[in-house]
Amino acid sequence: MPHSDDFLAVHDPAATRAVHAPDTGSSRWWGFAVALLAGLLLLCGLTWLVSFQRGLAALQQSTATRADRYAATLESTLDRYEFLPALVSLHPFVRGLLESPHDPARVAAANHYLAEVNRRAHASATYVIAANGIALAASNHGQPGSFVGTDYRFRPYFQIAAGGRMGRFYAIGITSDEPGYYIAQPVESGGKVIGVTVVKLNLEWFQRAGSGAEPLMVSDDHGVIFLSSVPAWQYRTLQPLPPALQAEMQSTRQYHGRAVTPLPLEPLDSPVTRWLAQTTLGANARLVRVRDESPAARTTFTSDATQRADRYLELGRTVGPADWTMQVMAPLEPVLANARNATVAAALAYACICLLLVNWRQRRQRARDMQYSRRLLEAAYDELERRVEARTADLMAINEKLEEQVAERTRAESELRAAQDELVQASKLAALGQMAAGITHELNQPLAALRTFSDNTRVLLERGQLAAAEGNLTAIADLTERMGKITGQLKLFAGKARPVRRPVVVRTALDHVLALLAPRLGEVTVSVAGLDEQPGLSVRADELKLEQVLLNLIGNALDAIASAAQAQGRIDIDVHSDAGTVTLAVRDNGTGIAPEALPRLFEPFFTTKETGQGLGLGLAISSSIVREFGGQLSVANVPGGGAQFTLVLARAPASPSANAALPVSTPQ
Ligand code: ADP
């Protein structure tokens, strides 16, 4: 068989070889994922950079506007007061005081005048210093902490003014301990400086000019921050002061004992800030970080937001006549936060796009997979169909062969049946020949009786004994009828009767057979057991054929007894019956059957008899007849010697007419 067990195992790699598996390699997915990640990083970086740059530019612009405004405010204030000391120095009261410093009236007049000027000008203090450095009169005369009598020789503004120039100075007051901007003007008389007029301004209001969120500071020409909206930054330097300068500040008591330490301000330096400085930031702008190291800042501002708020866009402006620098510090945090937000938004948008992309890819992959599966299925289906076709062709070929064999067997069977029929016929003829002698003898006896009866009848008629003659004639008629029956049986026996099954009375059949064999019985005793109780016991068979079987069995028994030269020949016929079957056992005390002959006994032409004695057909035909009736025929040796043939037949309902032997009457 070309296709056997694997008939349904359709997954043949060769069959599906043509179907290419879609490429689902994980390396492609990895490449895709890495590309997406790289894209994300690039997008985040660019978004952050662009939004930071734009935010920074906007911040710079808005801060510059404010810085200009602050600078203008400060400048205008300074300008407003610039002329005041000169104006004061021209006043006669002041000049009179300087000319007669010890005149109480002039001192009082000067004090009064200075106080009035100071009040109207909204300055901190206005005072007059003699050429020796001692303050002669002041707007705050008579008040606690009055400047009058204070020695100002060490103050640079006095020294400059004493030198004939205008002195400007920012310092903490040594008397009042209040910071202020000092403008000093020399008072000259006859080409000689006779004194100095000073106006002190309080500029602390400027510290509050800016918004709280945007530190503002002003530093002097040494870089010392003297005004700052952040209190912790005041009196700190933008860069470390050289020792000489420190000593000088000590001597001028400019910051009156305040520890002037550097502010930890450092420019942000990175490739990004350098790039921003080139592209976005102006000349006076830079990005800085201020590390606030004060314990208060350390303990108070520890949140992340404050930590980040120490980064600023520093915008510088030069203000005032004294080379001051104003710095507006715009916190970078909002710009950074915007950049962060924009980056996050871009990342989210990118992630959404990526998800859509991945989803789209997966759907495409799934579609490809499904297509592949379908192609695989189609290939498998084609393969299955191919195999089914091949298998069907095989089966059809086998079927044709089987049909041929069946036809051949049917032919052989019919031939065999014909041969068997022929054999039956031949056997019947043989049996007829065998029986001829017995029949002749059987007919001779009634013929002799007929002659006797007819002779007797003639005598009786001659004697006029008509009644007796009539009786003899009746006997003659019976005899002729019996003879007719015998010949009729022979005719039937020789004929090829169709097998029929009808109730056959066992006793009748046996009697006929025994009557036929009577001439051969001789000294042999035949006993029939089991029939007296049920004379009408019947089997389903054909009468003649059953008789043929019994004739053969009893005939063989007689042959065996004769062969054994048995003096006390005996044939026992036992009849048993149950509800459905009737069993006839024919037992003899003849030769018995040789063990090697036993299996072959029912074969046609098997005989142990001499040529001419037997054809070896009797048992073969008998067993075939019995099978035709639906019965069985079997053989076994009898332990004491001899053989027993057992015939089992289907029982039929008992027949009411059990035949009896014919009566014969003779002349008295
Ligand atoms: P045939 O009588 O022509 O030989 P059968 O078929 O009737 O053919 O018998 C076949 C053989 O079976 C006989 O030759 C004989 O050897 C054996 N046989 C049949 N009946 C008996 C029997 N009662 N006892 C011993 N042998 C028997």
XYZ file of C-alpha atoms and ligand atoms in Angstrom:
695
model
C 0.000 0.000 0.000
C 1.567 3.315 -0.900
C -0.470 5.227 1.692
C -1.067 3.497 4.948
C -1.034 4.759 8.533
C -0.101 8.319 7.763
C -3.199 8.754 5.671
C -4.414 11.646 7.792
C -1.009 13.009 8.747
C -1.175 15.731 6.146
C 1.552 18.001 7.499
C 4.157 17.093 5.002
C 7.082 19.556 5.104
C 7.702 18.894 1.441
C 4.132 19.826 0.629
C 4.366 23.110 2.520
C 7.863 23.913 1.363
C 6.501 26.256 -1.254
C 4.719 28.302 1.433
C 7.236 30.770 2.781
C 7.003 31.528 6.466
C 6.702 35.254 7.196
C 9.836 36.734 8.718
C 9.002 37.180 12.389
C 12.614 37.464 13.515
C 13.015 39.136 16.877
C 16.121 40.962 15.600
C 13.896 43.083 13.357
C 11.746 43.907 16.340
C 14.831 44.780 18.330
C 16.064 47.023 15.545
C 12.666 48.652 15.352
C 12.572 49.185 19.132
C 16.093 50.637 19.186
C 15.199 52.976 16.320
C 12.084 54.099 18.186
C 14.113 54.684 21.340
C 16.776 56.616 19.483
C 14.044 58.675 17.845
C 12.531 59.338 21.255
C 15.842 60.487 22.685
C 16.549 62.680 19.690
C 13.092 64.188 19.766
C 13.302 64.828 23.515
C 16.720 66.426 23.173
C 15.700 68.637 20.275
C 12.395 69.617 21.856
C 14.090 70.495 25.098
C 16.794 72.478 23.359
C 14.472 74.387 21.062
C 11.878 75.168 23.703
C 14.597 76.117 26.193
C 16.246 78.367 23.660
C 12.974 80.053 22.749
C 11.990 80.398 26.392
C 15.387 81.818 27.193
C 15.158 84.338 24.376
C 11.759 85.459 25.593
C 13.001 85.631 29.163
C 16.008 87.628 28.094
C 13.835 90.064 26.246
C 11.384 90.592 29.091
C 14.187 90.748 31.665
C 16.108 93.262 29.571
C 13.053 95.502 29.492
C 12.724 95.348 33.241
C 16.460 95.779 33.769
C 16.415 98.911 31.649
C 13.519 100.207 33.686
C 15.255 99.494 37.000
C 18.467 101.071 35.748
C 16.626 104.162 34.565
C 14.883 104.505 37.930
C 18.155 104.273 39.824
C 19.953 106.589 37.430
C 17.263 109.245 37.648
C 17.343 109.089 41.462
C 21.090 109.491 41.524
C 20.933 112.282 38.979
C 18.297 114.033 41.015
C 20.553 114.219 44.064
C 23.797 114.782 42.213
C 23.579 118.563 42.346
C 22.207 118.824 45.921
C 25.579 118.956 47.800
C 26.801 121.605 45.354
C 23.655 123.573 45.935
C 24.070 123.276 49.687
C 27.725 124.306 49.455
C 26.762 127.551 47.835
C 24.400 128.574 50.603
C 25.632 131.467 52.801
C 24.724 129.601 55.976
C 27.071 126.825 55.001
C 29.828 129.119 53.889
C 29.313 131.254 57.000
C 29.599 128.178 59.185
C 32.781 127.061 57.480
C 34.244 130.463 57.879
C 33.300 130.684 61.621
C 32.863 127.122 62.773
C 32.655 127.999 66.413
C 29.948 130.571 66.122
C 26.906 128.980 67.762
C 24.492 131.172 65.820
C 25.978 130.142 62.532
C 26.026 126.526 63.617
C 22.380 126.747 64.557
C 21.496 128.497 61.313
C 23.399 125.910 59.323
C 21.829 123.037 61.262
C 18.402 124.427 60.659
C 19.052 125.009 57.001
C 20.463 121.495 56.522
C 17.526 119.918 58.300
C 15.106 121.831 56.081
C 16.935 120.910 52.913
C 17.137 117.292 53.989
C 13.431 117.145 54.779
C 12.447 118.683 51.491
C 14.881 116.562 49.447
C 13.846 113.289 51.213
C 17.499 112.473 51.785
C 18.828 110.418 54.699
C 21.124 113.078 55.966
C 22.760 116.276 54.866
C 25.768 117.570 56.647
C 28.797 119.832 56.477
C 32.293 118.672 57.279
C 35.106 121.056 58.061
C 38.391 120.771 56.218
C 39.790 118.913 59.206
C 37.214 116.143 58.719
C 34.971 116.973 61.692
C 31.294 117.363 60.937
C 30.225 120.864 61.912
C 26.527 120.768 61.225
C 24.071 118.093 60.172
C 20.408 117.689 59.375
C 20.127 115.271 62.256
C 21.694 117.624 64.766
C 20.394 117.276 68.234
C 19.086 113.750 67.513
C 20.551 110.621 68.970
C 23.307 109.475 66.640
C 23.800 112.970 65.244
C 26.705 113.307 62.846
C 27.854 116.568 64.399
C 31.348 116.239 65.812
C 32.083 112.984 63.977
C 35.461 112.692 62.324
C 35.106 111.733 58.626
C 38.675 111.943 57.563
C 38.889 108.217 56.859
C 35.920 108.254 54.496
C 36.982 108.220 50.860
C 34.176 110.582 49.791
C 35.567 113.202 52.210
C 39.090 112.588 51.048
C 38.055 112.965 47.376
C 35.991 116.059 48.058
C 38.779 117.506 50.204
C 40.922 116.993 47.136
C 38.597 119.319 45.235
C 36.565 116.723 43.389
C 33.133 115.393 43.842
C 33.126 112.320 46.039
C 30.689 109.477 45.685
C 30.630 106.563 47.999
C 28.306 103.861 49.197
C 28.887 102.773 52.750
C 27.277 101.898 56.036
C 27.039 104.828 58.352
C 29.436 104.586 61.203
C 27.126 106.532 63.491
C 23.727 105.430 62.325
C 24.800 102.003 61.113
C 22.487 102.570 58.160
C 23.736 102.069 54.643
C 23.581 104.923 52.263
C 24.968 106.635 49.197
C 27.145 109.557 50.031
C 27.607 112.425 47.589
C 30.260 114.894 48.708
C 31.001 118.341 47.242
C 34.032 120.469 48.128
C 33.317 123.958 49.387
C 36.016 126.183 48.076
C 36.998 129.629 49.064
C 39.861 131.415 47.486
C 40.965 128.358 45.581
C 41.124 126.381 48.754
C 38.809 123.690 50.037
C 37.430 124.958 53.293
C 34.955 122.211 53.850
C 32.787 119.490 52.345
C 29.022 119.208 52.025
C 27.605 115.704 52.005
C 24.183 114.305 51.165
C 23.468 110.742 52.237
C 20.774 108.899 50.371
C 19.012 105.775 51.438
C 18.790 103.532 48.383
C 17.359 100.507 50.122
C 13.975 101.137 48.542
C 15.612 100.100 45.286
C 16.081 96.603 46.638
C 12.311 96.237 46.607
C 11.939 97.653 43.084
C 12.034 94.239 41.451
C 9.497 91.493 41.869
C 10.167 89.072 44.675
C 10.769 86.188 42.306
C 13.447 88.047 40.374
C 16.499 88.921 42.465
C 17.952 92.320 41.813
C 21.340 93.510 43.017
C 23.689 96.376 42.614
C 27.409 96.017 43.154
C 30.096 98.621 43.393
C 33.226 98.953 41.293
C 34.937 96.317 43.476
C 32.151 93.876 42.889
C 30.663 94.150 46.360
C 26.903 93.779 46.313
C 25.571 96.609 48.436
C 21.948 96.422 47.337
C 20.141 93.163 46.882
C 16.549 92.049 46.986
C 17.902 88.821 48.484
C 19.088 89.819 51.978
C 21.577 86.949 52.155
C 23.394 88.258 49.107
C 23.945 91.768 50.468
C 27.538 92.713 51.296
C 28.910 89.763 49.375
C 31.259 89.964 46.463
C 30.888 88.735 42.954
C 34.526 87.715 42.981
C 37.037 87.243 45.821
C 38.576 90.528 46.906
C 42.360 90.900 46.837
C 43.872 91.367 50.329
C 44.947 94.958 49.612
C 41.415 95.900 48.748
C 40.162 94.157 51.846
C 42.587 96.190 53.955
C 41.475 99.378 52.285
C 37.817 98.603 52.927
C 38.734 97.922 56.505
C 40.365 101.325 56.802
C 37.515 103.203 55.135
C 35.039 101.220 57.241
C 32.930 101.147 54.105
C 30.816 98.256 55.216
C 31.286 98.901 58.841
C 32.479 95.571 60.108
C 30.282 93.418 57.792
C 32.115 90.263 56.694
C 32.332 90.661 52.958
C 32.535 87.140 51.563
C 32.257 85.964 48.002
C 28.819 84.977 46.766
C 29.008 81.409 45.362
C 27.949 82.506 41.910
C 29.399 80.650 39.016
C 28.593 80.729 35.341
C 26.971 77.597 33.934
C 29.454 76.033 31.615
C 28.464 73.265 29.280
C 28.322 72.795 25.515
C 24.669 73.765 25.616
C 25.267 76.986 27.549
C 28.187 77.857 25.296
C 25.967 77.296 22.273
C 23.211 79.397 23.849
C 25.711 82.156 24.665
C 26.655 82.272 21.007
C 23.202 82.014 19.542
C 20.755 83.492 21.988
C 22.325 85.447 24.814
C 23.420 89.046 24.483
C 26.822 90.409 25.510
C 25.747 91.309 29.044
C 23.762 88.188 29.674
C 24.889 84.862 30.984
C 23.559 81.800 32.721
C 24.695 81.419 36.313
C 24.143 79.289 39.315
C 24.099 80.651 42.874
C 24.792 78.193 45.579
C 23.392 79.516 48.757
C 25.452 78.102 51.554
C 23.857 79.915 54.410
C 22.577 77.620 57.155
C 19.140 79.188 56.801
C 19.025 78.366 53.120
C 20.316 74.911 53.775
C 17.674 74.157 56.355
C 14.816 76.051 54.759
C 15.172 75.629 51.040
C 15.692 71.996 50.589
C 12.868 71.215 48.268
C 13.742 70.211 44.771
C 12.088 73.274 43.261
C 14.215 75.643 45.327
C 17.336 73.689 44.518
C 16.656 74.245 40.892
C 15.648 77.882 41.409
C 19.307 78.750 41.974
C 19.884 78.890 38.241
C 19.399 82.304 36.705
C 19.702 84.315 33.580
C 21.934 87.146 34.774
C 21.491 90.420 32.938
C 23.937 93.205 33.789
C 23.609 97.001 33.385
C 26.102 99.683 34.307
C 24.414 102.377 36.347
C 25.355 105.597 38.031
C 28.399 107.727 37.816
C 30.345 105.473 40.213
C 30.688 102.451 37.896
C 28.074 100.412 39.629
C 26.704 97.336 38.078
C 23.129 96.281 38.366
C 22.260 92.630 37.881
C 18.781 91.329 37.310
C 18.629 87.628 38.028
C 15.747 86.002 36.180
C 15.169 82.485 37.473
C 15.520 79.843 34.815
C 13.135 77.497 36.524
C 9.986 78.527 34.563
C 11.897 78.231 31.294
C 13.262 74.867 32.362
C 9.813 73.779 33.467
C 8.346 74.849 30.123
C 11.095 73.001 28.295
C 10.460 69.973 30.477
C 6.728 70.150 29.834
C 7.245 70.564 26.125
C 9.642 67.621 26.183
C 7.195 65.482 28.110
C 4.383 66.478 25.766
C 6.546 65.707 22.756
C 7.571 62.404 24.322
C 3.927 61.556 24.993
C 2.928 62.479 21.472
C 5.836 60.472 20.181
C 4.845 57.554 22.417
C 1.294 57.748 21.063
C 2.600 57.751 17.522
C 4.926 54.882 18.395
C 2.055 52.940 19.917
C 0.000 53.513 16.814
C 2.976 52.474 14.735
C 3.572 49.349 16.815
C -0.119 48.583 16.691
C -0.132 49.040 12.956
C 2.936 46.833 12.635
C 1.368 44.162 14.812
C -1.807 44.225 12.791
C 0.201 43.937 9.617
C 2.189 41.078 11.163
C -1.023 39.374 12.256
C -2.465 39.765 8.790
C 0.728 38.264 7.378
C 0.556 35.402 9.880
C -3.037 34.737 8.993
C -2.205 34.778 5.317
C 0.619 32.364 5.988
C -1.652 30.087 8.023
C -4.223 30.172 5.275
C -1.620 29.299 2.673
C -0.391 26.499 4.955
C -3.919 25.233 5.370
C -4.530 25.366 1.644
C -1.319 23.459 1.010
C -2.312 20.876 3.619
C -5.771 20.676 2.115
C -4.338 20.162 -1.370
C -2.038 17.487 -0.002
C -4.938 15.822 1.755
C -7.003 15.911 -1.380
C -4.120 14.462 -3.358
C -3.744 11.646 -0.863
C -7.463 11.017 -0.718
C -7.516 10.776 -4.498
C -4.571 8.387 -4.480
C -6.157 6.375 -1.710
C -9.492 6.297 -3.518
C -7.754 5.078 -6.650
C -6.055 2.344 -4.589
C -9.325 1.364 -3.001
C -11.044 1.265 -6.344
C -8.312 -0.974 -7.719
C -8.640 -3.242 -4.678
C -12.383 -3.225 -5.061
C -12.133 -4.235 -8.698
C -9.766 -7.020 -7.735
C -12.132 -8.160 -5.000
C -15.052 -8.095 -7.378
C -13.059 -10.197 -9.788
C -12.218 -12.637 -7.000
C -15.843 -12.776 -5.887
C -16.961 -13.489 -9.451
C -14.281 -16.155 -9.742
C -15.344 -17.737 -6.474
C -18.994 -17.612 -7.456
C -18.046 -19.322 -10.681
C -15.963 -21.891 -8.821
C -18.762 -22.424 -6.340
C -21.332 -23.007 -9.021
C -18.889 -25.349 -10.773
C -18.289 -27.123 -7.487
C -22.001 -27.329 -6.849
C -22.483 -28.802 -10.287
C -19.664 -31.252 -9.661
C -21.159 -32.100 -6.292
C -24.547 -32.682 -7.892
C -22.875 -34.912 -10.412
C -21.175 -36.773 -7.609
C -24.429 -37.134 -5.739
C -25.923 -38.473 -8.882
C -23.006 -40.849 -9.407
C -23.168 -41.955 -5.824
C -26.869 -42.556 -6.127
C -26.271 -44.677 -9.148
C -23.549 -46.585 -7.311
C -25.858 -47.079 -4.370
C -28.545 -48.210 -6.818
C -26.196 -50.816 -8.189
C -25.368 -51.946 -4.708
C -28.963 -52.125 -3.822
C -29.942 -53.950 -7.001
C -29.331 -57.348 -5.454
C -31.313 -56.500 -2.349
C -34.141 -55.076 -4.403
C -34.164 -58.119 -6.627
C -34.348 -60.223 -3.517
C -37.039 -57.973 -2.071
C -39.114 -58.237 -5.212
C -38.485 -61.959 -5.595
C -40.090 -62.667 -2.258
C -43.429 -60.924 -3.044
C -43.296 -62.341 -6.577
C -43.023 -65.869 -5.146
C -45.822 -64.999 -2.756
C -47.871 -63.690 -5.670
C -47.367 -66.933 -7.545
C -48.374 -68.899 -4.489
C -51.417 -66.673 -3.883
C -52.504 -66.838 -7.517
C -52.090 -70.655 -7.583
C -54.001 -70.921 -4.351
C -56.698 -68.601 -5.658
C -57.169 -70.686 -8.805
C -57.527 -73.778 -6.645
C -59.937 -72.003 -4.307
C -62.040 -70.782 -7.298
C -62.110 -74.262 -8.681
C -63.331 -75.437 -5.329
C -65.899 -72.677 -5.187
C -64.397 -71.151 -2.012
C -65.063 -67.652 -3.211
C -64.593 -65.900 0.107
C -61.132 -67.341 0.615
C -60.304 -66.588 -3.000
C -61.330 -63.011 -2.435
C -59.085 -62.762 0.608
C -56.165 -64.047 -1.433
C -56.934 -61.542 -4.180
C -56.878 -58.780 -1.586
C -53.471 -60.031 -0.381
C -52.320 -60.082 -4.002
C -53.435 -56.519 -4.408
C -51.511 -55.524 -1.234
C -48.413 -57.277 -2.462
C -48.507 -55.586 -5.844
C -48.987 -52.255 -4.087
C -45.942 -52.953 -1.924
C -43.886 -53.889 -4.926
C -45.047 -50.759 -6.664
C -43.897 -48.762 -3.693
C -40.418 -50.316 -3.820
C -40.014 -49.603 -7.471
C -41.424 -46.143 -6.967
C -38.840 -45.505 -4.263
C -36.070 -46.665 -6.531
C -37.293 -44.343 -9.209
C -37.307 -41.460 -6.797
C -33.924 -42.420 -5.378
C -32.319 -42.502 -8.770
C -33.935 -39.198 -9.689
C -32.398 -35.774 -8.979
C -34.901 -34.501 -6.453
C -34.869 -30.906 -5.315
C -33.918 -30.573 -1.680
C -36.997 -30.119 0.434
C -37.482 -30.085 4.148
C -40.586 -31.562 5.600
C -41.311 -33.621 8.681
C -40.002 -37.152 8.239
C -40.965 -39.781 10.787
C -37.698 -41.281 11.982
C -39.189 -44.721 12.584
C -40.609 -44.949 9.052
C -37.320 -43.941 7.487
C -35.410 -46.444 9.616
C -37.881 -49.232 8.805
C -37.550 -48.549 5.102
C -33.797 -48.641 5.271
C -33.732 -51.783 7.400
C -36.234 -53.375 5.026
C -33.984 -52.501 2.103
C -30.923 -53.889 3.901
C -32.700 -56.903 5.303
C -31.092 -59.271 2.783
C -27.643 -58.183 3.964
C -28.266 -58.335 7.662
C -27.788 -62.069 7.968
C -26.574 -62.895 11.487
C -26.123 -59.267 12.446
C -28.383 -58.073 15.254
C -29.911 -54.652 14.734
C -31.453 -52.985 17.802
C -33.255 -49.655 17.780
C -33.601 -47.854 21.109
C -35.523 -44.712 22.044
C -38.305 -44.835 19.471
C -40.914 -47.000 21.167
C -41.831 -44.166 23.549
C -42.284 -41.659 20.737
C -43.213 -43.480 17.536
C -44.133 -40.241 15.758
C -40.745 -38.527 16.429
C -39.966 -36.548 13.296
C -37.097 -34.548 11.867
C -37.013 -31.804 9.259
C -35.554 -33.470 6.186
C -36.231 -35.032 2.815
C -37.468 -38.573 3.332
C -35.513 -40.190 0.551
C -32.305 -38.347 1.278
C -32.484 -39.180 4.972
C -32.991 -42.768 4.054
C -30.016 -42.546 1.739
C -27.879 -41.303 4.640
C -29.106 -44.019 6.999
C -28.664 -46.648 4.278
C -25.084 -45.546 3.846
C -24.304 -45.483 7.587
C -25.877 -48.901 8.304
C -24.404 -50.328 5.081
C -20.909 -49.192 6.144
C -21.496 -50.707 9.590
C -22.381 -54.011 7.991
C -19.230 -53.776 5.835
C -17.086 -53.078 8.908
C -18.632 -55.996 10.802
C -18.032 -58.199 7.785
C -14.407 -57.006 7.499
C -13.839 -57.680 11.177
C -15.200 -61.171 10.640
C -17.262 -60.527 13.736
C -19.295 -63.617 14.633
C -21.640 -61.646 16.938
C -22.239 -58.701 14.614
C -24.285 -56.005 16.220
C -25.650 -52.635 15.194
C -27.164 -50.362 17.866
C -29.264 -47.405 16.777
C -29.957 -45.027 19.682
C -32.411 -42.209 19.184
C -32.439 -39.224 21.548
C -34.399 -36.043 21.290
C -34.802 -32.743 23.005
C -36.986 -29.758 22.274
C -35.108 -28.694 19.131
C -33.022 -31.634 17.909
C -33.108 -35.357 17.296
C -29.867 -37.334 17.633
C -29.368 -40.741 15.957
C -26.260 -42.721 16.937
C -25.399 -45.709 14.715
C -22.872 -47.875 16.560
C -21.328 -51.129 15.371
C -18.761 -53.570 16.689
C -16.850 -53.785 13.439
C -13.266 -52.839 12.615
C -13.423 -49.291 13.890
C -11.535 -46.544 12.066
C -7.769 -46.139 11.915
C -6.662 -42.867 13.590
C -4.967 -41.589 10.398
C -8.199 -42.235 8.450
C -10.424 -40.365 10.882
C -9.765 -36.799 9.615
C -10.189 -37.824 5.983
C -13.337 -39.925 6.370
C -15.705 -37.353 4.887
C -13.497 -36.556 1.924
C -14.929 -37.626 -1.426
C -13.337 -40.789 -2.820
C -11.690 -41.678 0.450
C -12.145 -45.391 0.858
C -10.352 -48.255 2.476
C -12.348 -50.774 0.522
C -11.061 -52.764 -2.369
C -11.643 -51.649 -5.912
C -15.181 -52.360 -6.956
C -16.294 -52.573 -3.355
C -16.642 -48.877 -2.640
C -16.284 -45.535 -4.339
C -15.503 -43.532 -1.179
C -18.488 -41.259 -1.865
C -21.007 -42.454 0.682
C -19.908 -40.393 3.676
C -19.049 -37.310 1.616
C -22.544 -37.281 0.124
C -24.155 -38.104 3.466
C -22.428 -35.249 5.243
C -23.340 -32.852 2.428
C -26.992 -33.944 2.654
C -27.001 -33.534 6.430
C -25.518 -30.063 6.078
C -28.259 -29.276 3.575
C -30.796 -30.131 6.299
C -28.964 -27.841 8.746
C -27.722 -30.846 10.740
C -24.367 -32.399 11.658
C -22.688 -35.720 11.036
C -19.716 -36.816 13.149
C -17.727 -39.989 13.810
C -15.786 -41.498 16.683
C -14.327 -44.890 17.564
C -16.123 -46.873 20.247
C -13.829 -47.786 23.170
C -14.646 -51.544 22.996
C -13.985 -51.642 19.216
C -16.108 -50.457 16.354
C -17.276 -47.024 15.254
C -20.116 -44.718 16.045
C -21.627 -42.204 13.584
C -23.758 -39.510 15.206
C -26.395 -37.710 13.188
C -27.982 -34.568 14.659
C -31.061 -33.120 12.886
C -33.648 -30.445 13.566
C -36.716 -31.800 15.246
C -40.090 -31.439 13.469
C -43.604 -31.624 14.950
C -44.675 -35.286 15.407
C -46.501 -36.795 12.417
C -49.834 -38.492 13.239
C -49.458 -41.268 10.619
C -46.720 -43.572 11.796
C -46.371 -46.284 9.181
C -46.675 -49.851 10.262
C -45.344 -52.985 8.660
C -47.494 -54.580 5.938
C -49.605 -57.609 6.986
C -49.296 -60.761 4.770
C -52.048 -63.558 4.670
C -51.475 -67.067 3.293
C -54.061 -69.789 2.327
C -55.074 -71.941 5.351
P -17.138 -46.553 0.682
O -18.083 -47.227 1.572
O -17.521 -46.607 -0.747
O -15.704 -46.857 0.931
P -17.788 -44.337 2.379
O -17.647 -42.903 2.178
O -19.113 -44.774 2.676
O -17.257 -45.016 1.066
O -16.819 -44.826 3.477
C -15.524 -44.383 3.470
C -14.660 -45.245 4.338
O -15.002 -45.068 5.693
C -14.789 -46.653 4.148
O -13.926 -47.094 3.057
C -14.379 -47.222 5.455
O -12.976 -47.416 5.489
C -14.744 -46.188 6.414
N -15.939 -46.563 7.187
C -17.182 -46.050 6.983
N -18.029 -46.571 7.914
C -17.287 -47.334 8.726
C -17.576 -48.113 9.900
N -18.841 -48.235 10.397
N -16.587 -48.815 10.481
C -15.315 -48.707 9.976
N -14.962 -47.976 8.899
C -15.942 -47.318 8.294
